[in-house]
XYZ file of C-alpha atoms in Angstrom:
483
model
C 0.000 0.000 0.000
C 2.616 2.473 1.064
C 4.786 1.870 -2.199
C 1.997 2.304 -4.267
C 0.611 5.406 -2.606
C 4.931 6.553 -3.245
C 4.399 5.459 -6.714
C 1.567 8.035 -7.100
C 2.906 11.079 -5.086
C 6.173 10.726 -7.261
C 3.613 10.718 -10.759
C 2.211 13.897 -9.586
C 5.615 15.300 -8.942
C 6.504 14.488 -12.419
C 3.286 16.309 -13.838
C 3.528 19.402 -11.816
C 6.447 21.267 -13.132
C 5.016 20.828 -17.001
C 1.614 22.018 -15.702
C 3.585 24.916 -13.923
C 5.335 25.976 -16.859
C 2.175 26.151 -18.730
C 0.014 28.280 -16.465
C 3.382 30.645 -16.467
C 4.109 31.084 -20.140
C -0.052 31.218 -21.628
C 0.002 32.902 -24.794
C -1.803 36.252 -24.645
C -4.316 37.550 -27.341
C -4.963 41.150 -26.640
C -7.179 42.355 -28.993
C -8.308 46.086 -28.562
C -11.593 47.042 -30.501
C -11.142 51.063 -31.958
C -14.595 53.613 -30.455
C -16.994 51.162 -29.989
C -18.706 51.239 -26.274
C -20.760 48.227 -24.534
C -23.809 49.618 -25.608
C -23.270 47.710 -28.178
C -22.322 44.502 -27.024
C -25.067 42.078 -26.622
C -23.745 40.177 -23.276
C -23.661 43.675 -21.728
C -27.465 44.421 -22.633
C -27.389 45.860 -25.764
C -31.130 44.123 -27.807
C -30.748 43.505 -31.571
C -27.491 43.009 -33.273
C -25.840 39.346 -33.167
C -22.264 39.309 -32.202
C -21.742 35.474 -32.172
C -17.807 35.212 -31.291
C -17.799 38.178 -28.581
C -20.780 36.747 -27.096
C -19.102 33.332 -26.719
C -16.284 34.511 -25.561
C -18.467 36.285 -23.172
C -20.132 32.847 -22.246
C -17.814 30.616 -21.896
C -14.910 33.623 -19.943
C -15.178 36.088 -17.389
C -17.059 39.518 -18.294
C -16.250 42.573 -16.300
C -18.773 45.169 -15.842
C -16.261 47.957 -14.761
C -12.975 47.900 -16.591
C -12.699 51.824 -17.434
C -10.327 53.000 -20.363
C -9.152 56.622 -20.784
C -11.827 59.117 -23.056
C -9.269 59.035 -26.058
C -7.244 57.332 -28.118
C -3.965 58.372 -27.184
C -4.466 58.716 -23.451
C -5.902 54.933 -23.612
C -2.781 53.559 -25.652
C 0.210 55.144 -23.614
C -1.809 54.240 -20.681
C -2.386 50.255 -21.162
C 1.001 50.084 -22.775
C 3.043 51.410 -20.184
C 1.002 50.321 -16.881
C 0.962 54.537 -15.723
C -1.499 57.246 -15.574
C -1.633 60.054 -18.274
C -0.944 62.297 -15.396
C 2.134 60.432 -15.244
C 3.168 59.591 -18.874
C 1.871 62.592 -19.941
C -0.109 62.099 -22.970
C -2.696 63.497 -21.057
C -4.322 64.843 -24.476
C -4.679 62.735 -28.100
C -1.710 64.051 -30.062
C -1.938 62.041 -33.909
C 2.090 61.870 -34.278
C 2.138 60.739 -38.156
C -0.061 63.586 -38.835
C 0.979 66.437 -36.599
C 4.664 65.642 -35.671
C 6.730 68.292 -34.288
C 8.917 65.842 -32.752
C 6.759 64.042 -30.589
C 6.642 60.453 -30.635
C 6.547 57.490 -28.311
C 10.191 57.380 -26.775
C 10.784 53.689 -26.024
C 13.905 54.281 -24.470
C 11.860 56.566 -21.682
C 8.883 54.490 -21.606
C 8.606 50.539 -21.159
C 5.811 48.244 -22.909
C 4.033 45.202 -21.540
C 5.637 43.891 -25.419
C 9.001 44.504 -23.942
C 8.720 42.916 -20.262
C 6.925 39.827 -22.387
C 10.058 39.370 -24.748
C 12.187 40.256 -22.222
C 10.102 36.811 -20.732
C 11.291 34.852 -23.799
C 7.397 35.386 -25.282
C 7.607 35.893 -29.817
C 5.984 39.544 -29.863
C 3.508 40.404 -32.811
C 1.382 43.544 -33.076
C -1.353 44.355 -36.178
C -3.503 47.060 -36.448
C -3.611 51.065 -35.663
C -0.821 52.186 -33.438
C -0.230 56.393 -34.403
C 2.244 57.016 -31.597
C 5.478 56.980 -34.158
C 5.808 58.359 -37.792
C 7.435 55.467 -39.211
C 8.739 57.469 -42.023
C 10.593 58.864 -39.362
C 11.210 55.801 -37.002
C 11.378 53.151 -39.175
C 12.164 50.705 -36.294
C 9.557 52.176 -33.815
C 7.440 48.854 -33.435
C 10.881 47.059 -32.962
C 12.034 49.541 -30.377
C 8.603 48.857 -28.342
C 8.990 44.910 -28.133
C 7.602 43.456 -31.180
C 9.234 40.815 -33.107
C 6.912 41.129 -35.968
C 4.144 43.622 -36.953
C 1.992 44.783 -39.542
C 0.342 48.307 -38.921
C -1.162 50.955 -40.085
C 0.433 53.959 -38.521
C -1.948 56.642 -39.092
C -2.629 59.788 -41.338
C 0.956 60.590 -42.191
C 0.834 64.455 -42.990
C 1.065 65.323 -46.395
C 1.282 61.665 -47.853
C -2.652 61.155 -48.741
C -2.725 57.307 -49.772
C -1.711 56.928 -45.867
C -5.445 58.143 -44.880
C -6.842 54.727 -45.742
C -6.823 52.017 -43.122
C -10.211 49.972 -44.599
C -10.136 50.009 -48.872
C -6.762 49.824 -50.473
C -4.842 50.513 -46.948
C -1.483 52.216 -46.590
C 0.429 49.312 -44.123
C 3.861 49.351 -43.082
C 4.862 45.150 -42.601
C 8.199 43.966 -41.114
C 10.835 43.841 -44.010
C 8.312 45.615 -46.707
C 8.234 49.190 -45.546
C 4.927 50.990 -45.709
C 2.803 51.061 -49.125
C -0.977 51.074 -50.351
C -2.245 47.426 -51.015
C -4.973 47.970 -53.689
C -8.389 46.557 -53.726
C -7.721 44.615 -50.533
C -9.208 45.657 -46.640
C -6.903 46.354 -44.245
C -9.249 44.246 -41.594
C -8.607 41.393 -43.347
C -4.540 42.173 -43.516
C -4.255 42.573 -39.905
C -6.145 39.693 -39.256
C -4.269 37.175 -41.360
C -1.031 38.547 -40.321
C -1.884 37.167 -36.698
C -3.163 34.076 -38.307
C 0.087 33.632 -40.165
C 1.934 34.586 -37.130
C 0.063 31.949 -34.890
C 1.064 29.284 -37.367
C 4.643 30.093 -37.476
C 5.320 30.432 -33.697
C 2.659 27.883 -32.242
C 4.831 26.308 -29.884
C 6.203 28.749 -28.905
C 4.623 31.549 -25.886
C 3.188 34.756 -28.243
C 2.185 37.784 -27.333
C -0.332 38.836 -29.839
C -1.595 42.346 -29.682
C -4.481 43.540 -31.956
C -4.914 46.761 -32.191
C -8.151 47.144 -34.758
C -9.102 50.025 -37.134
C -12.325 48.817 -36.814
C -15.015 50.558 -35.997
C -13.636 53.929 -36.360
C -14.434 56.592 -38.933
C -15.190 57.009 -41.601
C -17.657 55.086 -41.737
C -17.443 51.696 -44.888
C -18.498 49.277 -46.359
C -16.786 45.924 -45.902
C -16.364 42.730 -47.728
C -20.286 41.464 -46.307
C -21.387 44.582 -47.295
C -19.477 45.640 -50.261
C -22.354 47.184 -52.091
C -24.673 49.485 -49.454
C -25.105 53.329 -50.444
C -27.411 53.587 -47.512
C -24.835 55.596 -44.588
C -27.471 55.052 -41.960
C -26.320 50.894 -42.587
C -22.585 51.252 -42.551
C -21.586 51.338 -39.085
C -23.836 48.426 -37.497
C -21.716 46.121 -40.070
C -18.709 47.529 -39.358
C -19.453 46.349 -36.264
C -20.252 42.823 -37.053
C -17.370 42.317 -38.829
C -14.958 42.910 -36.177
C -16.870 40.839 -34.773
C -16.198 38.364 -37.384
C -12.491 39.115 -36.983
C -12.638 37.830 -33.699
C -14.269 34.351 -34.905
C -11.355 33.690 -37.310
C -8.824 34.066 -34.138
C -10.802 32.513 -32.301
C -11.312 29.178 -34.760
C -7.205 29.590 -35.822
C -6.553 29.145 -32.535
C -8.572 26.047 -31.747
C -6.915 24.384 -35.172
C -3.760 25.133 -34.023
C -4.538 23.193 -30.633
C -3.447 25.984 -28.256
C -6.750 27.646 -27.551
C -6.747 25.949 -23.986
C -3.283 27.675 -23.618
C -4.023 31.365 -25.015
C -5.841 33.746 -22.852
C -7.938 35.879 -25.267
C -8.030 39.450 -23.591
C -11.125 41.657 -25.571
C -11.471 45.420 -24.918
C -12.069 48.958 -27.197
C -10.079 51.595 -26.616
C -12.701 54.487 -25.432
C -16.755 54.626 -26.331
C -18.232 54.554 -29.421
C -17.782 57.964 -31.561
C -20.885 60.027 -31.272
C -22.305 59.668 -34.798
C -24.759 56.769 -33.344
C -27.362 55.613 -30.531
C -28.315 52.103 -29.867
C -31.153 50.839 -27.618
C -29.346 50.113 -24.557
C -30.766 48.545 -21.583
C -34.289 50.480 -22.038
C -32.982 53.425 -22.899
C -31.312 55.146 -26.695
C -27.540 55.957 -25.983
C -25.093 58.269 -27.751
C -21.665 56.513 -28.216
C -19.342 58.517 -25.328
C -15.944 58.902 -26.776
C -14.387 62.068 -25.379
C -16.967 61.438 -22.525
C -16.104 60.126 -18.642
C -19.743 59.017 -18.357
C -20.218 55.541 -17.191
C -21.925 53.510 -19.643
C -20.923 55.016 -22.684
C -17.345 56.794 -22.172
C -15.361 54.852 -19.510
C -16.655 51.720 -18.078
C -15.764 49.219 -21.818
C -16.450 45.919 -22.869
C -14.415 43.563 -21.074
C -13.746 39.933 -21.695
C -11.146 37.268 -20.966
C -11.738 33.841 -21.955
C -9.113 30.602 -21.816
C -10.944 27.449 -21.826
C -9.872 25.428 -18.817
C -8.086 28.372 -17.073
C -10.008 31.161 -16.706
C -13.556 30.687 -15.217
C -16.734 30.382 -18.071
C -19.932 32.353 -17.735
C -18.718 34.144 -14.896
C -19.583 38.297 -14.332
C -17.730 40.093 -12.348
C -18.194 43.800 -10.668
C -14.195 44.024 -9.559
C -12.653 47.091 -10.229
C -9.999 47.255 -12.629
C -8.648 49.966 -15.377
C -6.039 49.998 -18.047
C -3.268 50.459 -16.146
C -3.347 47.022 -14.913
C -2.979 45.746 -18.290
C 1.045 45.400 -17.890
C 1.044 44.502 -14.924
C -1.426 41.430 -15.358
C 0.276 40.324 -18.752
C 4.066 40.581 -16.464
C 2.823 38.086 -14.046
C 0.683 35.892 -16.246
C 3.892 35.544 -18.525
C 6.475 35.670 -15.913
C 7.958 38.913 -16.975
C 9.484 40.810 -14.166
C 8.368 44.787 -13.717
C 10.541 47.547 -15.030
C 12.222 48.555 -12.088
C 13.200 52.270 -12.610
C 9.810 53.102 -13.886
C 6.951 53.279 -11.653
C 4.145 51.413 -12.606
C 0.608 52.733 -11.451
C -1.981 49.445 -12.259
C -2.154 46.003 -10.267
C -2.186 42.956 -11.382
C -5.750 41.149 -11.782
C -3.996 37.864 -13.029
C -5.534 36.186 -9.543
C -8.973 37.407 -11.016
C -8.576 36.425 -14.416
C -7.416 32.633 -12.997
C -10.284 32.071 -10.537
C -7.947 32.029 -7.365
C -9.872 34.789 -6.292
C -13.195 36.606 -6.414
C -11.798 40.150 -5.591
C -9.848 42.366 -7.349
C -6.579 44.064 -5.928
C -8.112 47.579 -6.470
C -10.261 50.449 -3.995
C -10.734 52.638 -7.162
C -9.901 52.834 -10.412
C -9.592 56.462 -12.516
C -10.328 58.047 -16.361
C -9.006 61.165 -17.254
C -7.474 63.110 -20.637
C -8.907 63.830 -24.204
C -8.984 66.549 -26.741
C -5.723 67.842 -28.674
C -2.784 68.685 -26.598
C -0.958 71.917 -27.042
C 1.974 72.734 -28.797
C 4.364 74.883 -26.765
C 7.999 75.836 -26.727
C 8.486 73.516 -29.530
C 7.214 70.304 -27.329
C 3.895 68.431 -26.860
C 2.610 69.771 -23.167
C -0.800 69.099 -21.640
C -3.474 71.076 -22.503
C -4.356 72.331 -18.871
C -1.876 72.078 -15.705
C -4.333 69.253 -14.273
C -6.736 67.728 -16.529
C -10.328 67.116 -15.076
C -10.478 63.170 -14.190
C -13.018 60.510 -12.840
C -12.560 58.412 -9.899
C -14.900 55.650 -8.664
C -14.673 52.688 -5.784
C -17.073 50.101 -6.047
C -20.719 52.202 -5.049
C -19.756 55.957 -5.642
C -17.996 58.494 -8.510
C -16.479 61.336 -8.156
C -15.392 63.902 -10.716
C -13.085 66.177 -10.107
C -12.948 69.430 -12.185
C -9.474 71.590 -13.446
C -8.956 73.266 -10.603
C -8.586 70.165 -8.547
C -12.209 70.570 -7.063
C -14.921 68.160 -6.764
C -17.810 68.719 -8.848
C -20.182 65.979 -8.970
C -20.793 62.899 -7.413
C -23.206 59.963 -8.124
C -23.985 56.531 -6.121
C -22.848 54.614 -9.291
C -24.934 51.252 -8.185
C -27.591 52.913 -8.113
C -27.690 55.346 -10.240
C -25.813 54.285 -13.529
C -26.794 57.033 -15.476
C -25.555 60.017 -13.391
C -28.402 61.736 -12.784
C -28.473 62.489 -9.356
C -25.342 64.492 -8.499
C -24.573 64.030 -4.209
C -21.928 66.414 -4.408
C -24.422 68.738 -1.818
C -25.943 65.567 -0.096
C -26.448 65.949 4.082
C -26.372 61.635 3.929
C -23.400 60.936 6.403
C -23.014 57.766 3.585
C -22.374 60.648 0.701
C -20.383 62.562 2.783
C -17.957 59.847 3.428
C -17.723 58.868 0.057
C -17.128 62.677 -0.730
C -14.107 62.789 1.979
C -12.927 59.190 0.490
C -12.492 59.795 -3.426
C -11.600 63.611 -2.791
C -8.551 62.353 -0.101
C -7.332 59.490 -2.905
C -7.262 62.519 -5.609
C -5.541 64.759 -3.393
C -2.119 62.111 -3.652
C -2.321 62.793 -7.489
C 0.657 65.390 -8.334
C -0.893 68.878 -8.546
C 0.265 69.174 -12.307
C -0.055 66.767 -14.471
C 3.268 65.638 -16.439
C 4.481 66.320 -20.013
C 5.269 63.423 -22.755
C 9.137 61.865 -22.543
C 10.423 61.982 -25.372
C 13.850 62.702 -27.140
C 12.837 64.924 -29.938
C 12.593 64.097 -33.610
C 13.989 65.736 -36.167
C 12.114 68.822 -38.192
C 10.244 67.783 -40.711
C 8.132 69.491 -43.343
C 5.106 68.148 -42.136
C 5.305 69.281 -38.596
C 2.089 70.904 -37.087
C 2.725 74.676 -35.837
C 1.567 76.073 -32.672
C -2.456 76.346 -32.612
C -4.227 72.897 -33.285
C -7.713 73.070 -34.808
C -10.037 71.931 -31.853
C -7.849 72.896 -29.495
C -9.877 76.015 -28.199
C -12.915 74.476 -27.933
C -11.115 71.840 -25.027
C -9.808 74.963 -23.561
C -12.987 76.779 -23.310
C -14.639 73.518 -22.396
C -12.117 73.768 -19.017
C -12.786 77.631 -18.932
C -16.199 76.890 -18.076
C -15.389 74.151 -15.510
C -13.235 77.045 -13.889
C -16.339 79.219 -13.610
């Protein structure tokens, strides 16, 4: 009896450190949907478009109902790449660096990705899609610098070069080893897609990092390959829609052919809420997509999803709070990556979470803050305000908190989802405390918000000058929240 009850405690010995390995080096799809909100995501409420692949990844994974993003693309992006806070990174504001320049650019060798503490971890790195933080013209080795092995991109308007405006019909794409050029009659959805496809194939068995960055669903609005025909405007967007959607199904099935599904955890977000050209019915009620916007449904709290058959729990919600600075983290301990250590890193890790050990997140609060065009000043990209107006929630109340640092509304989020009873004045001793609470976490944010790092490009032609269209309508939008 005792030798055979040896005999098995040795076999599970044997199996452990394989199974160890595995759970340490998962291979991470991180795919990151372009302004498009939960409203219209049918496992978050929304009542008449079919989303097959979302929804089962929705079913059959873990669905969080408050992951918040940043209002704006380029807030967002810095933010979940580098783990910090715009106050902290600085790209407080969207600044479109193919189109507008003037030397700004993501600085990898001031700023660390989660793509470069997962290569670091021996993972193969692959990005497709939008990225618009480097000119490649200018950095030709940009996505190389920021830890992918491989990537096919489209970078973004690039000032004065017009065939670089299209991202859906005949896209401008810059590809490892090709450059950038136009690819004509073909839709850059479809590129960026089978790029990852061909990547999965090549590196199987190996741990990948696969980050997907879509164009879809922002403007302009197009038709797409199940649509290719429509004249009707009005019919564009809802398939646009869809066929990200559709995008997500290919993964998906390439990854169950390639028998590592059960070893890639599939991480689906967007990037800020949908842009306001369209409502949806949304849990009883018509809703205008929120990008720009720190409202709750629409502009901060996204879609999202993580799903790995096996590994992370199926058909599970959960109201933790988490936002995209924990992305780096997360992916550093899931892949065994080890923190940038002269860098401070502002999220927490949710891997725990994501793996069922535990039904609470590691977080109090969680924060939004930054949109609209930054300013151009002294030759260098600086925040448009000293201290943007931000967001801050725990898990029952909000809190916003104006440009001069004050607080100016404040809503009992769980019950009031819409923000339409503002507390800010309330006599409840329950308000009050919640008042006292967010206000005393926003009062450890620095006082002025930081600038971009960056190591200046050189001048080129294309370079915006001081005095961005848009830019005084944000500054008269904080005018009036100084009033």
């Amino acid at each position: 009896m005792l030798r055979a009850l040896l005999s098995v405690i040795v076999f599970l010995l044997l199996l452990q450190p394989a199974f160890s390995a595995e759970l340490k080096k998962p291979n991470i799809l991180f795919i990151l949907v372009d302004d498009l909100g939960k409203e219209w995501m049918g496992c978050y409420g929304q009542e008449w478009i079919q989303l097959p692949a979302i929804d089962e990844l929705a079913a059959t994974g873990m669905t969080y109902n408050n992951a918040w993003c940043m209002p704006q693309c380029t807030p967002t992006r810095v933010t979940l790449l580098t783990g910090q806070y715009p106050f902290r990174h600085g790209w407080t504001n969207h600044w479109d660096v193919p189109r507008w320049g003037a030397g700004a650019h993501f600085d990898p060798k001031l700023n660390t990705t989660f793509a470069n503490v997962l290569r670091d971890a021996g993972y193969k790195t692959c990005a497709a899609g939008k990225w618009q933080i480097d000119d490649f013209r200018v950095e030709p080795n940009a996505m190389q610098e920021a830890g992918f092995d491989d990537w096919c991109m489209w970078t973004g308007y690039e000032a004065q070069n017009p065939p670089s405006a299209n991202r859906y019909w005949d896209p401008y794409i810059n590809i490892k080893g090709k450059g950038s050029q136009s690819y004509p009659g073909q839709f850059g959805p479809d590129i960026f897609c089978d790029y990852l496809i061909d990547f999965i194939g090549k590196h199987k068995t190996e741990p990948m990092l696969l980050y997907y960055p879509m164009v879809l669903t922002h403007t302009p609005l197009t038709t797409t390959p199940l649509n290719k025909d429509e004249t009707d405007k009005s019919r564009l967007f809802p398939v646009m829609v869809r066929y990200a959607d559709k995008l997500v199904g290919r993964l998906m099935a390439t990854l169950d052919e390639a028998g590592i599904r059960e070893n890639t955890i599939i991480v689906f977000t967007t990037d800020n809420g949908t842009g306001g050209q369209s409502n949806i019915k949304f849990r009883g009620r018509f809703v205008r997509g929120g990008k720009t916007k720190m409202t709750e449904h629409n502009g901060t709290a996204m879609p999202f999803i993580v799903n790995c058959p096996g590994t992370v729990p199926g058909g599970v919600e959960t109201d933790a709070l988490i936002d995209f600075t924990d992305i780096l983290p997360t992916f550093a301990e899931l892949g065994g990556g080890k923190l940038p250590a002269s860098r401070v890193v502002d999220g927490k890790s949710f891997a725990p979470l994501m793996l069922g050990e535990t039904k609470e997140g590691p977080r109090e609060w969680i924060l939004s803050m930054g949109g609209g065009p930054a300013a151009l000043r002294d030759g260098r990209v600086q925040p448009a305000l000293d201290y943007d107006d931000r967001v801050i929630r725990d898990k029952h109340y909000k809190l916003w908190i104006d440009a001069n640092r004050k607080p100016s509304k404040l809503f009992r989020i769980t019950g009031d989802q819409w923000e339409e009873q503002n507390l800010i004045h309330s006599n409840s001793p329950k308000d009050q405390a919640a008042l006292d609470r967010l206000t005393a976490i926003a009062a450890q944010f620095p006082t002025k918000d930081g600038a971009p790092l960056y190591e200046k490009n050189p001048p080129q032609k294309w370079d915006q000058k001081p005095g961005i269209p848009g830019q005084g309508k944000k500054q008269k939008r904080k005018a009036k929240t100084k009033q």
